[in-house]
Amino acid sequence: MLATIAVIGASAPWATTYAGAAPGSFVADVAASAGLIGASHLLWAERRDRAGALLAALAGVTWLANDWIGWEGGPPILRSLAALAAPLTIVLVLDLVRHVGPHASGSALVRAGTRAAYVVVAAIAVAHSLVYDPRLDATCWNICTDNALLVIGSPSVADSLGSVATLAQLAVAAAVVLVAASRLVLATPTARRMLWRIILPGAAFGLATIAYAVSLVVAPLEGPQMERYALLYDVRAWSAAAVALGIAWAALRSRRTRAALARLAADLATVPGPGALAATLAHAANDPTLEVGYWLSDSGRLVDAAGRTVELPGPSDARGITPVTRDGGQIAVVIHDPAAVSPAQLEREFGAATLLAVDNERLQAELIVQLMEVRASRARIVEAGDRERQRLERNLHDAAQQRLIALSYDLRRAHAAALACEDAELLKVTGAALDEVQRAIDNLRTLAHGIYPAVLADAGLGAALESLAETTAFPLDLLELPEGRFSPAVERTAYAVVVALVDAVATDADPALAVSITARAGALIVAVESGADLPPLKDGGRVSALGGNVTVGGGHLQVEIPCA
Amino acid sequence: MRIVVAEDLMLTREGIVRLLEDSGFEVVAQVQDLDGLMTAVDRSRPDAVVTDIRMPPSHTDEGLIAAQRIREGHPNIGVLVLSQYVEPRYAIQLIQGHPEGLGYLLKERIFDVAILVDALRRLTEGETVIDPTIVARMLGRRRRDDPTSRLSDREREVLSLVAEGLSNSAIAHRLFITERTVEAHTTQIFAKLDLSVAPDSHRRVLAVLAFLRR
C-alpha cells in the first residue's frame, strides 16, 4: 500500500495514473485497495470464509495494479506484469459477488462461467502484452515507454486484442450485474439483509465497468485528464470501497454473533440453581450467615430456596431482617448481620433483577415444597396401608387362627372320646372334621402371610426373602441380601417387588430368578436377573410413592428405593 | 413332670393346660407375658416350659427371648416354643448354639396328645424337637443342582427325621429298622451331601439345618 502511494507520487508530471491526477481519485483509490485488503483480513480472521477473504485480497491487489502500470521510471517488468493483473479486478468482483455470504450461488453455470472468465481475460491480457508495442500506440497514456513482455510488436493485432479485451470486460461486467441481481432476487429475506451490502456495490462496480468499456469503444482515447474517465474511475473505486465495507460489516457481524452465542452458552451453563441468590447476596455483603427466606403463599411458612423451613432470628440473635416486598406484600425476607450490610443499604441495592431472582426462587421453593408434600403424603398412604395390613395379619393369627386351634383341640378330645368308646361312626366324623380344621388353619396361615409376612416385620428383608425362596415353585437365587434393617415401608416395598416378579415369571417355561439386594448411600438397590425377558413391574406405584425408580431392560430389572 | 405354660390368649392357654393335665403333667404356673414367664420359672423351677412365640409386650418373638434367657439361667429346663409361623428362621434362631432341650412346634401340632407327650419327654432328655412341617419346607426348597436330589427316598426320610432332632434309636423305632441301618443311612447321607459327620445328635441337627438353609 505504502509503496503504491510512493509510486503514485513518483508518477510523471503528465498524469499516468488516475490516483495521481486528482486528490479525490487518490482518496478513492486508497479507500478501495486498503478497504478490500483490510476487509480480507477481518474475514480471514473469522475462519469461516477464507476463500472469500482471498478473493477480496486479490481484488485489492489487482486494483492497485492500475497505479503500478503508471509508475514512470519504475522497473518495466513490474509495470508490464501490473498491466496483466489489472484486467482481472472485474473477474474477482464477479467471483466475490457469486461467492460471498450465505447460500453462495451454487449454479454450475455461474461457477463454470467465472472460471472461464479468469482464463479468457488472463489469456487476452497475455496475448496482448506479447504483441503490444506502446511506442506504436497513438492512444497510449499510462505505459508508453516500453513493454518488457513484448515479443513481436504488431499494432494491428494489439489493437484487435485491445478491442477484444474491452469486450471481455464488458461481458464480465454484465455477468456481475446479472449474478448480483439474481442473487438478491433469489435470496431469503434474512440472507438479503446480509448480502445487499456486498452485492449492491458489486453491481455498481459492474455497471461502472460496463460504462467504462462502452466508453472505450466509443472514444478510445483514455486518460485521467478526461472528465468522463476520471469520473468512471472514481465510481469504480468507491464501489470497490463499498464492497470492502460490506465484507468488513459481514465479518464483524459474524464475529459479534459468535461472541453472543458463546456468551449465551456460558450463561446457559451457569443458570443459577436454587439458593444462588442467597449465595450471591452472602458473597456480596461479605456475610456468610446471610439467609434468604421465602414466604409460601398457601401455608405462610418461611422456607429457603430448597424448601427447608427457615427460622426467623430470635431476640438474642444479632442478625436483623430486611423484608422484600412486591405490590405492598412481603414475599421474602433477608436475614443478615446488620454489621456487614445495613437494611437500608440492602434495600437500595434491590433492583428489578434482584426482585426477579427473588420471585423466581420463591416459585421454585414453592414447587419444591409442594413436591415434598405430595411425596410425603404418597409415602404416608403406603405406610398407612402397610400398617393396616399388618394389623389384619395379627388379627387373623390372634383371633381367627386361635379359634380354629381351640376348635381343633375340642375336636381332638371328641376324637379321643370316640376312640375310647369305639364309636366308628363318630370317629369318621371327627377325623374328617379334624382334617378340615387343619386345612382351614393352613389356608388362613397362607392368607395371613400374603397380607403381611410376619417374618418381614420381625426379622427383616433378608429373612423374609429366604422364607420366600423356600416356597417358590422354581429356584429363587438370593445372591446378596442386606444385613441391617430398613424402614418398614422400604422393606415391604423391596419384598413386594420380588414377590411381584416371582408371580410374573411363574408361568414361564423354565422360570428362574436371581436377586441381589444391596444398601448403598441413601438407597436400597434391588437387582433381579432372569433368563428370559422380565415383564414391567406391576407394583411400581409403591416404588415411586417412596421416591424410587425402576429400570427394566430385557432380563434385568433394577429398583432403587431411597432410604434415610 | 412340672410344666409352666405361657400364652396370652386365654382360649388357647386353657386348652393347652387342660391337655397337659389330662396327659398327666403338672402345670405349676400359667402366665401371659415374657416377664410373668421369667418370674414363674425363677420361682417354681419347672422341668419344662411350654410358651407361645408371640406374647406381650411386643407380640413378636418373646418366646425365643424367653428360651434364650432360660437357657442361660437354667440350662436343665426344657423349652417348647409354640408358633403359628411355618418359618425355619425362627426354629434355627431358637436352637442356634445350644440345641439341647429346645423345641419348636406349630401350635396346632400339640393338640395331638401323642406328639405333645413325645416332644416334652424328648426335651427333658436333652434332645431337640423341630416341627416336621418346618423340615419339609426346608427340604422342599427348589435349588439349582440340588444336592438332596442325589438322595434315595429312604435317605430323604432319614434326613428329615435327623433334622427334626430324632436320635438314631428314635429314627430306627419310627421307621421299623435297626439302629445299624440308620447309622449306615446317615453315613451315606452325610457323604452324599459332603457334610462332615457330627459327633453328637445335637451338632447333627444344627449341621443339617444349616445345610438346608444354604
Short mmCIF file of C-alpha atoms in Angstrom, two decimals, chain A residues 88-442:
data_model
loop_
_atom_site.label_atom_id
_atom_site.label_comp_id
_atom_site.label_asym_id
_atom_site.label_seq_id
_atom_site.Cartn_x
_atom_site.Cartn_y
_atom_site.Cartn_z
CA LEU A 88 -8.62 -9.34 -13.53
CA THR A 89 -10.32 -7.00 -10.99
CA ILE A 90 -13.72 -7.31 -12.63
CA VAL A 91 -13.47 -11.13 -12.69
CA LEU A 92 -12.56 -11.14 -8.99
CA VAL A 93 -15.55 -8.91 -8.29
CA LEU A 94 -17.71 -11.40 -10.23
CA ASP A 95 -16.29 -14.24 -8.12
CA LEU A 96 -16.91 -12.26 -4.92
CA VAL A 97 -20.49 -11.43 -5.84
CA ARG A 98 -21.06 -15.07 -6.75
CA HIS A 99 -19.35 -16.44 -3.67
CA VAL A 100 -19.87 -14.27 -0.59
CA GLY A 101 -22.49 -14.62 2.10
CA PRO A 102 -24.91 -17.41 2.85
CA HIS A 103 -26.21 -19.66 0.06
CA ALA A 104 -23.30 -18.88 -2.33
CA SER A 105 -24.56 -19.18 -5.87
CA GLY A 106 -24.35 -22.91 -6.39
CA SER A 107 -25.28 -22.76 -10.05
CA ALA A 108 -22.77 -24.84 -12.03
CA LEU A 109 -23.19 -22.46 -14.96
CA VAL A 110 -22.16 -19.43 -12.90
CA ARG A 111 -19.19 -21.27 -11.42
CA ALA A 112 -18.00 -22.52 -14.81
CA GLY A 113 -18.57 -19.07 -16.32
CA THR A 114 -16.47 -17.45 -13.61
CA ARG A 115 -13.65 -19.92 -14.14
CA ALA A 116 -13.84 -19.34 -17.93
CA ALA A 117 -13.74 -15.57 -17.35
CA TYR A 118 -10.45 -15.89 -15.43
CA VAL A 119 -8.94 -17.92 -18.26
CA VAL A 120 -10.23 -15.76 -21.11
CA VAL A 121 -9.39 -12.40 -19.53
CA ALA A 122 -5.92 -13.57 -18.48
CA ALA A 123 -5.27 -15.16 -21.92
CA ILE A 124 -6.27 -12.00 -23.75
CA ALA A 125 -4.07 -9.87 -21.47
CA VAL A 126 -1.09 -12.17 -22.00
CA ALA A 127 -1.60 -12.30 -25.78
CA HIS A 128 -1.97 -8.53 -25.87
CA SER A 129 1.23 -7.97 -23.94
CA LEU A 130 3.15 -10.25 -26.33
CA VAL A 131 2.31 -8.11 -29.35
CA TYR A 132 1.67 -4.68 -27.86
CA ASP A 133 4.36 -2.14 -28.50
CA PRO A 134 3.38 1.06 -26.64
CA ARG A 135 5.67 3.15 -28.81
CA LEU A 136 3.46 2.35 -31.78
CA ASP A 137 0.23 3.13 -29.88
CA ALA A 138 -1.32 6.52 -30.55
CA THR A 139 -3.81 6.23 -27.69
CA CYS A 140 -1.22 5.22 -25.13
CA TRP A 141 -1.43 7.15 -21.86
CA ASN A 142 -0.06 5.20 -18.90
CA ILE A 143 2.64 2.79 -20.06
CA CYS A 144 4.11 4.34 -23.10
CA THR A 145 7.87 3.75 -22.78
CA ASP A 146 8.31 0.06 -23.34
CA ASN A 147 6.78 -3.38 -22.74
CA ALA A 148 9.06 -5.90 -21.04
CA LEU A 149 6.98 -8.80 -22.29
CA LEU A 150 6.91 -7.74 -25.93
CA VAL A 151 7.88 -10.47 -28.41
CA ILE A 152 6.79 -9.09 -31.79
CA GLY A 153 5.24 -5.62 -31.99
CA SER A 154 2.11 -5.69 -34.12
CA PRO A 155 -0.11 -2.63 -33.76
CA SER A 156 -2.98 -4.16 -35.71
CA VAL A 157 -3.06 -7.39 -33.70
CA ALA A 158 -2.59 -5.47 -30.47
CA ASP A 159 -5.41 -3.18 -31.45
CA SER A 160 -7.74 -6.08 -32.18
CA LEU A 161 -6.75 -7.78 -28.95
CA GLY A 162 -7.35 -4.47 -27.13
CA SER A 163 -10.86 -4.36 -28.53
CA VAL A 164 -11.45 -7.99 -27.57
CA ALA A 165 -10.19 -7.21 -24.07
CA THR A 166 -12.64 -4.35 -23.81
CA LEU A 167 -15.47 -6.60 -24.97
CA ALA A 168 -14.41 -9.21 -22.43
CA GLN A 169 -14.52 -6.57 -19.66
CA LEU A 170 -17.97 -5.60 -20.89
CA ALA A 171 -19.17 -9.21 -20.84
CA VAL A 172 -17.79 -9.97 -17.39
CA ALA A 173 -19.18 -6.69 -16.03
CA ALA A 174 -22.58 -7.60 -17.44
CA ALA A 175 -22.27 -11.00 -15.75
CA VAL A 176 -21.51 -9.24 -12.44
CA VAL A 177 -24.74 -7.24 -12.73
CA LEU A 178 -26.78 -10.29 -13.71
CA VAL A 179 -25.40 -12.52 -10.93
CA ALA A 180 -25.85 -9.72 -8.39
CA ALA A 181 -29.46 -9.19 -9.44
CA SER A 182 -30.30 -12.90 -9.41
CA ARG A 183 -28.72 -13.43 -6.01
CA LEU A 184 -30.63 -10.52 -4.49
CA VAL A 185 -33.90 -11.72 -6.01
CA LEU A 186 -33.48 -15.36 -5.04
CA ALA A 187 -32.12 -14.76 -1.53
CA THR A 188 -34.29 -15.29 1.54
CA PRO A 189 -35.14 -12.05 3.37
CA THR A 190 -32.55 -12.81 6.06
CA ALA A 191 -29.86 -13.61 3.52
CA ARG A 192 -30.80 -10.48 1.55
CA ARG A 193 -30.24 -8.35 4.66
CA MET A 194 -26.76 -9.88 4.89
CA LEU A 195 -25.95 -9.73 1.17
CA TRP A 196 -27.04 -6.36 -0.16
CA ARG A 197 -24.13 -4.55 1.44
CA ILE A 198 -21.70 -6.54 -0.69
CA ILE A 199 -23.73 -7.32 -3.77
CA LEU A 200 -25.19 -3.88 -4.48
CA PRO A 201 -21.77 -2.16 -4.55
CA GLY A 202 -20.54 -5.11 -6.62
CA ALA A 203 -23.33 -4.44 -9.11
CA ALA A 204 -22.43 -0.73 -9.10
CA PHE A 205 -18.85 -1.69 -9.87
CA GLY A 206 -20.14 -3.86 -12.72
CA LEU A 207 -22.31 -1.05 -14.11
CA ALA A 208 -19.40 1.44 -13.94
CA THR A 209 -17.18 -1.09 -15.70
CA ILE A 210 -19.83 -1.52 -18.40
CA ALA A 211 -19.90 2.25 -18.84
CA TYR A 212 -16.10 2.31 -18.95
CA ALA A 213 -15.94 -0.41 -21.61
CA VAL A 214 -18.65 1.21 -23.71
CA SER A 215 -16.82 4.47 -23.40
CA LEU A 216 -13.60 2.83 -24.62
CA VAL A 217 -15.42 1.52 -27.68
CA VAL A 218 -16.98 4.91 -28.41
CA ALA A 219 -13.98 7.10 -27.59
CA PRO A 220 -10.76 5.04 -27.38
CA LEU A 221 -8.69 7.96 -26.20
CA GLU A 222 -8.43 7.41 -22.41
CA GLY A 223 -6.76 9.38 -19.64
CA PRO A 224 -7.30 10.90 -16.19
CA GLN A 225 -7.40 14.34 -17.67
CA MET A 226 -10.65 13.37 -19.41
CA GLU A 227 -13.55 14.08 -17.11
CA ARG A 228 -15.67 11.08 -18.13
CA TYR A 229 -12.87 8.59 -17.48
CA ALA A 230 -11.88 10.28 -14.22
CA LEU A 231 -15.49 10.10 -13.06
CA LEU A 232 -15.84 6.43 -14.07
CA TYR A 233 -12.60 5.65 -12.24
CA ASP A 234 -13.89 7.33 -9.08
CA VAL A 235 -17.22 5.50 -9.30
CA ARG A 236 -15.47 2.16 -9.73
CA ALA A 237 -13.05 2.93 -6.87
CA TRP A 238 -15.80 3.98 -4.47
CA SER A 239 -17.87 0.94 -5.48
CA ALA A 240 -14.92 -1.31 -4.69
CA ALA A 241 -14.51 0.54 -1.38
CA ALA A 242 -18.21 -0.06 -0.66
CA VAL A 243 -17.80 -3.78 -1.47
CA ALA A 244 -14.93 -3.80 1.05
CA LEU A 245 -17.13 -2.09 3.60
CA GLY A 246 -19.85 -4.69 3.05
CA ILE A 247 -17.38 -7.52 3.53
CA ALA A 248 -15.99 -5.91 6.68
CA TRP A 249 -19.52 -5.45 8.03
CA ALA A 250 -20.35 -9.12 7.40
CA ALA A 251 -17.12 -10.24 9.08
CA LEU A 252 -17.73 -8.06 12.15
CA ARG A 253 -21.33 -9.18 12.36
CA SER A 254 -20.26 -12.80 12.23
CA ARG A 255 -17.76 -12.14 15.00
CA ARG A 256 -20.41 -10.46 17.14
CA THR A 257 -22.86 -13.33 16.62
CA ARG A 258 -20.21 -15.84 17.53
CA ALA A 259 -19.33 -13.94 20.71
CA ALA A 260 -23.00 -13.60 21.62
CA LEU A 261 -23.56 -17.33 21.14
CA ALA A 262 -20.52 -18.11 23.23
CA ARG A 263 -21.84 -15.81 25.96
CA LEU A 264 -25.27 -17.45 25.74
CA ALA A 265 -23.71 -20.90 26.05
CA ALA A 266 -21.72 -19.73 29.05
CA ASP A 267 -24.85 -18.19 30.59
CA LEU A 268 -26.83 -21.36 29.98
CA ALA A 269 -24.11 -23.40 31.61
CA THR A 270 -24.34 -21.29 34.73
CA VAL A 271 -28.12 -20.99 35.17
CA PRO A 272 -28.33 -20.48 38.90
CA GLY A 273 -29.57 -23.41 40.97
CA PRO A 274 -31.82 -22.99 43.99
CA GLY A 275 -30.11 -20.92 46.64
CA ALA A 276 -27.94 -18.98 44.17
CA LEU A 277 -29.46 -15.70 45.26
CA ALA A 278 -28.65 -16.25 48.93
CA ALA A 279 -25.13 -17.31 47.99
CA THR A 280 -24.65 -14.26 45.77
CA LEU A 281 -26.02 -11.89 48.39
CA ALA A 282 -23.92 -13.51 51.12
CA HIS A 283 -20.87 -13.10 48.94
CA ALA A 284 -21.70 -9.51 48.01
CA ALA A 285 -22.46 -8.49 51.60
CA ASN A 286 -19.49 -10.49 52.90
CA ASP A 287 -21.84 -12.10 55.45
CA PRO A 288 -21.72 -15.92 55.47
CA THR A 289 -24.64 -16.05 57.94
CA LEU A 290 -26.95 -14.35 55.41
CA GLU A 291 -30.09 -16.31 54.57
CA VAL A 292 -32.98 -15.63 52.23
CA GLY A 293 -36.40 -16.91 53.30
CA TYR A 294 -39.43 -17.07 51.03
CA TRP A 295 -43.00 -16.83 52.30
CA LEU A 296 -45.10 -19.69 50.94
CA SER A 297 -48.34 -18.19 49.70
CA ASP A 298 -50.64 -21.01 50.85
CA SER A 299 -49.23 -22.10 54.18
CA GLY A 300 -47.50 -18.89 55.26
CA ARG A 301 -44.37 -20.85 56.09
CA LEU A 302 -40.94 -19.36 55.62
CA VAL A 303 -38.63 -21.61 53.61
CA ASP A 304 -35.29 -21.36 51.85
CA ALA A 305 -34.81 -21.97 48.13
CA ALA A 306 -34.57 -25.73 48.68
CA GLY A 307 -37.87 -25.80 50.59
CA ARG A 308 -36.39 -26.19 54.08
CA THR A 309 -38.03 -24.26 56.88
CA VAL A 310 -36.21 -21.06 57.84
CA GLU A 311 -36.42 -19.76 61.41
CA LEU A 312 -36.67 -16.00 61.90
CA PRO A 313 -33.91 -14.79 64.21
CA GLY A 314 -34.94 -14.62 67.85
CA PRO A 315 -34.39 -11.65 70.15
CA SER A 316 -30.98 -12.99 71.20
CA ASP A 317 -29.84 -13.33 67.59
CA ALA A 318 -27.68 -10.43 66.45
CA ARG A 319 -28.96 -10.78 62.89
CA GLY A 320 -31.65 -8.48 61.52
CA ILE A 321 -34.36 -8.85 58.92
CA THR A 322 -34.80 -6.92 55.70
CA PRO A 323 -38.16 -7.64 54.08
CA VAL A 324 -38.51 -7.88 50.31
CA THR A 325 -41.87 -6.53 49.19
CA ARG A 326 -43.74 -6.59 45.94
CA ASP A 327 -47.04 -4.79 45.33
CA GLY A 328 -47.17 -3.94 49.02
CA GLY A 329 -46.91 -7.59 50.13
CA GLN A 330 -43.93 -9.19 51.75
CA ILE A 331 -42.66 -12.00 49.51
CA ALA A 332 -39.33 -12.76 51.15
CA VAL A 333 -37.01 -11.74 53.93
CA VAL A 334 -33.26 -11.43 54.00
CA ILE A 335 -31.83 -12.44 57.37
CA HIS A 336 -28.41 -10.90 57.75
CA ASP A 337 -25.92 -9.33 60.07
CA PRO A 338 -26.55 -5.54 60.10
CA ALA A 339 -22.88 -5.03 60.89
CA ALA A 340 -21.93 -6.36 57.47
CA VAL A 341 -24.58 -4.53 55.49
CA SER A 342 -27.35 -2.28 56.79
CA PRO A 343 -31.01 -2.95 55.89
CA ALA A 344 -31.25 0.45 54.20
CA GLN A 345 -28.21 -0.30 52.09
CA LEU A 346 -29.56 -3.73 51.18
CA GLU A 347 -32.97 -2.30 50.24
CA ARG A 348 -31.32 0.27 48.00
CA GLU A 349 -29.46 -2.48 46.18
CA PHE A 350 -32.62 -4.46 45.44
CA GLY A 351 -33.15 -3.69 41.77
CA ALA A 352 -35.57 -5.21 39.31
CA ALA A 353 -33.14 -8.04 38.62
CA THR A 354 -32.95 -8.98 42.29
CA LEU A 355 -36.74 -8.92 42.57
CA LEU A 356 -36.94 -11.18 39.54
CA ALA A 357 -34.48 -13.58 41.14
CA VAL A 358 -36.46 -13.47 44.40
CA ASP A 359 -39.69 -14.22 42.55
CA ASN A 360 -38.06 -16.99 40.60
CA GLU A 361 -36.56 -18.65 43.67
CA ARG A 362 -39.76 -18.23 45.67
CA LEU A 363 -41.77 -20.01 42.96
CA GLN A 364 -39.12 -22.70 42.81
CA ALA A 365 -39.20 -23.13 46.58
CA GLU A 366 -42.99 -23.33 46.48
CA LEU A 367 -42.81 -26.07 43.85
CA ILE A 368 -40.19 -27.99 45.79
CA VAL A 369 -42.27 -27.78 48.97
CA GLN A 370 -45.36 -28.96 47.12
CA LEU A 371 -43.41 -31.81 45.60
CA MET A 372 -42.08 -32.79 49.01
CA GLU A 373 -45.59 -32.69 50.45
CA VAL A 374 -47.02 -34.82 47.66
CA ARG A 375 -44.19 -37.29 48.07
CA ALA A 376 -44.60 -37.40 51.83
CA SER A 377 -48.33 -37.92 51.51
CA ARG A 378 -47.86 -40.74 48.99
CA ALA A 379 -45.37 -42.36 51.34
CA ARG A 380 -47.81 -41.87 54.23
CA ILE A 381 -50.56 -43.59 52.23
CA VAL A 382 -48.25 -46.52 51.56
CA GLU A 383 -47.22 -46.69 55.20
CA ALA A 384 -50.82 -46.48 56.40
CA GLY A 385 -51.71 -49.32 54.04
CA ASP A 386 -48.85 -51.40 55.40
CA ARG A 387 -49.88 -50.77 58.98
CA GLU A 388 -53.42 -51.81 58.16
CA ARG A 389 -52.16 -54.99 56.51
CA GLN A 390 -50.00 -55.79 59.50
CA ARG A 391 -52.95 -55.25 61.84
CA LEU A 392 -55.08 -57.56 59.69
CA GLU A 393 -52.37 -60.21 59.71
CA ARG A 394 -52.17 -60.08 63.53
CA ASN A 395 -55.93 -60.25 63.83
CA LEU A 396 -56.07 -63.30 61.63
CA HIS A 397 -53.43 -65.01 63.77
CA ASP A 398 -54.67 -63.90 67.14
CA ALA A 399 -58.38 -64.22 66.62
CA ALA A 400 -59.40 -66.44 63.73
CA GLN A 401 -56.49 -68.85 63.91
CA GLN A 402 -56.65 -69.14 67.70
CA ARG A 403 -60.33 -70.01 67.46
CA LEU A 404 -59.62 -72.65 64.86
CA ILE A 405 -56.86 -74.09 67.02
CA ALA A 406 -59.20 -74.15 70.02
CA LEU A 407 -61.77 -75.85 67.82
CA SER A 408 -59.24 -78.43 66.72
CA TYR A 409 -58.44 -79.05 70.38
CA ASP A 410 -62.13 -79.75 71.14
CA LEU A 411 -62.39 -81.97 68.10
CA ARG A 412 -59.34 -83.92 69.24
CA ARG A 413 -60.97 -84.51 72.61
CA ALA A 414 -64.14 -85.69 70.88
CA HIS A 415 -61.97 -87.83 68.63
CA ALA A 416 -60.20 -89.31 71.64
CA ALA A 417 -63.56 -89.96 73.30
CA ALA A 418 -64.87 -91.66 70.17
CA LEU A 419 -61.74 -93.76 70.11
CA ALA A 420 -62.28 -94.73 73.73
CA CYS A 421 -65.85 -95.90 73.23
CA GLU A 422 -65.04 -97.40 69.83
CA ASP A 423 -67.74 -95.45 68.01
CA ALA A 424 -66.70 -96.00 64.40
CA GLU A 425 -69.32 -93.58 63.01
CA LEU A 426 -68.25 -90.75 65.31
CA LEU A 427 -64.58 -91.47 64.66
CA LYS A 428 -65.16 -90.98 60.93
CA VAL A 429 -66.91 -87.65 61.52
CA THR A 430 -64.38 -86.28 63.99
CA GLY A 431 -61.49 -87.49 61.83
CA ALA A 432 -62.89 -85.69 58.78
CA ALA A 433 -63.59 -82.57 60.85
CA LEU A 434 -60.02 -82.56 62.19
CA ASP A 435 -58.64 -82.73 58.65
CA GLU A 436 -60.96 -79.92 57.62
CA VAL A 437 -59.86 -77.72 60.52
CA GLN A 438 -56.21 -78.37 59.70
CA ARG A 439 -56.86 -77.32 56.10
CA ALA A 440 -58.60 -74.17 57.33
CA ILE A 441 -55.63 -73.37 59.58
CA ASP A 442 -53.23 -73.88 56.66
#
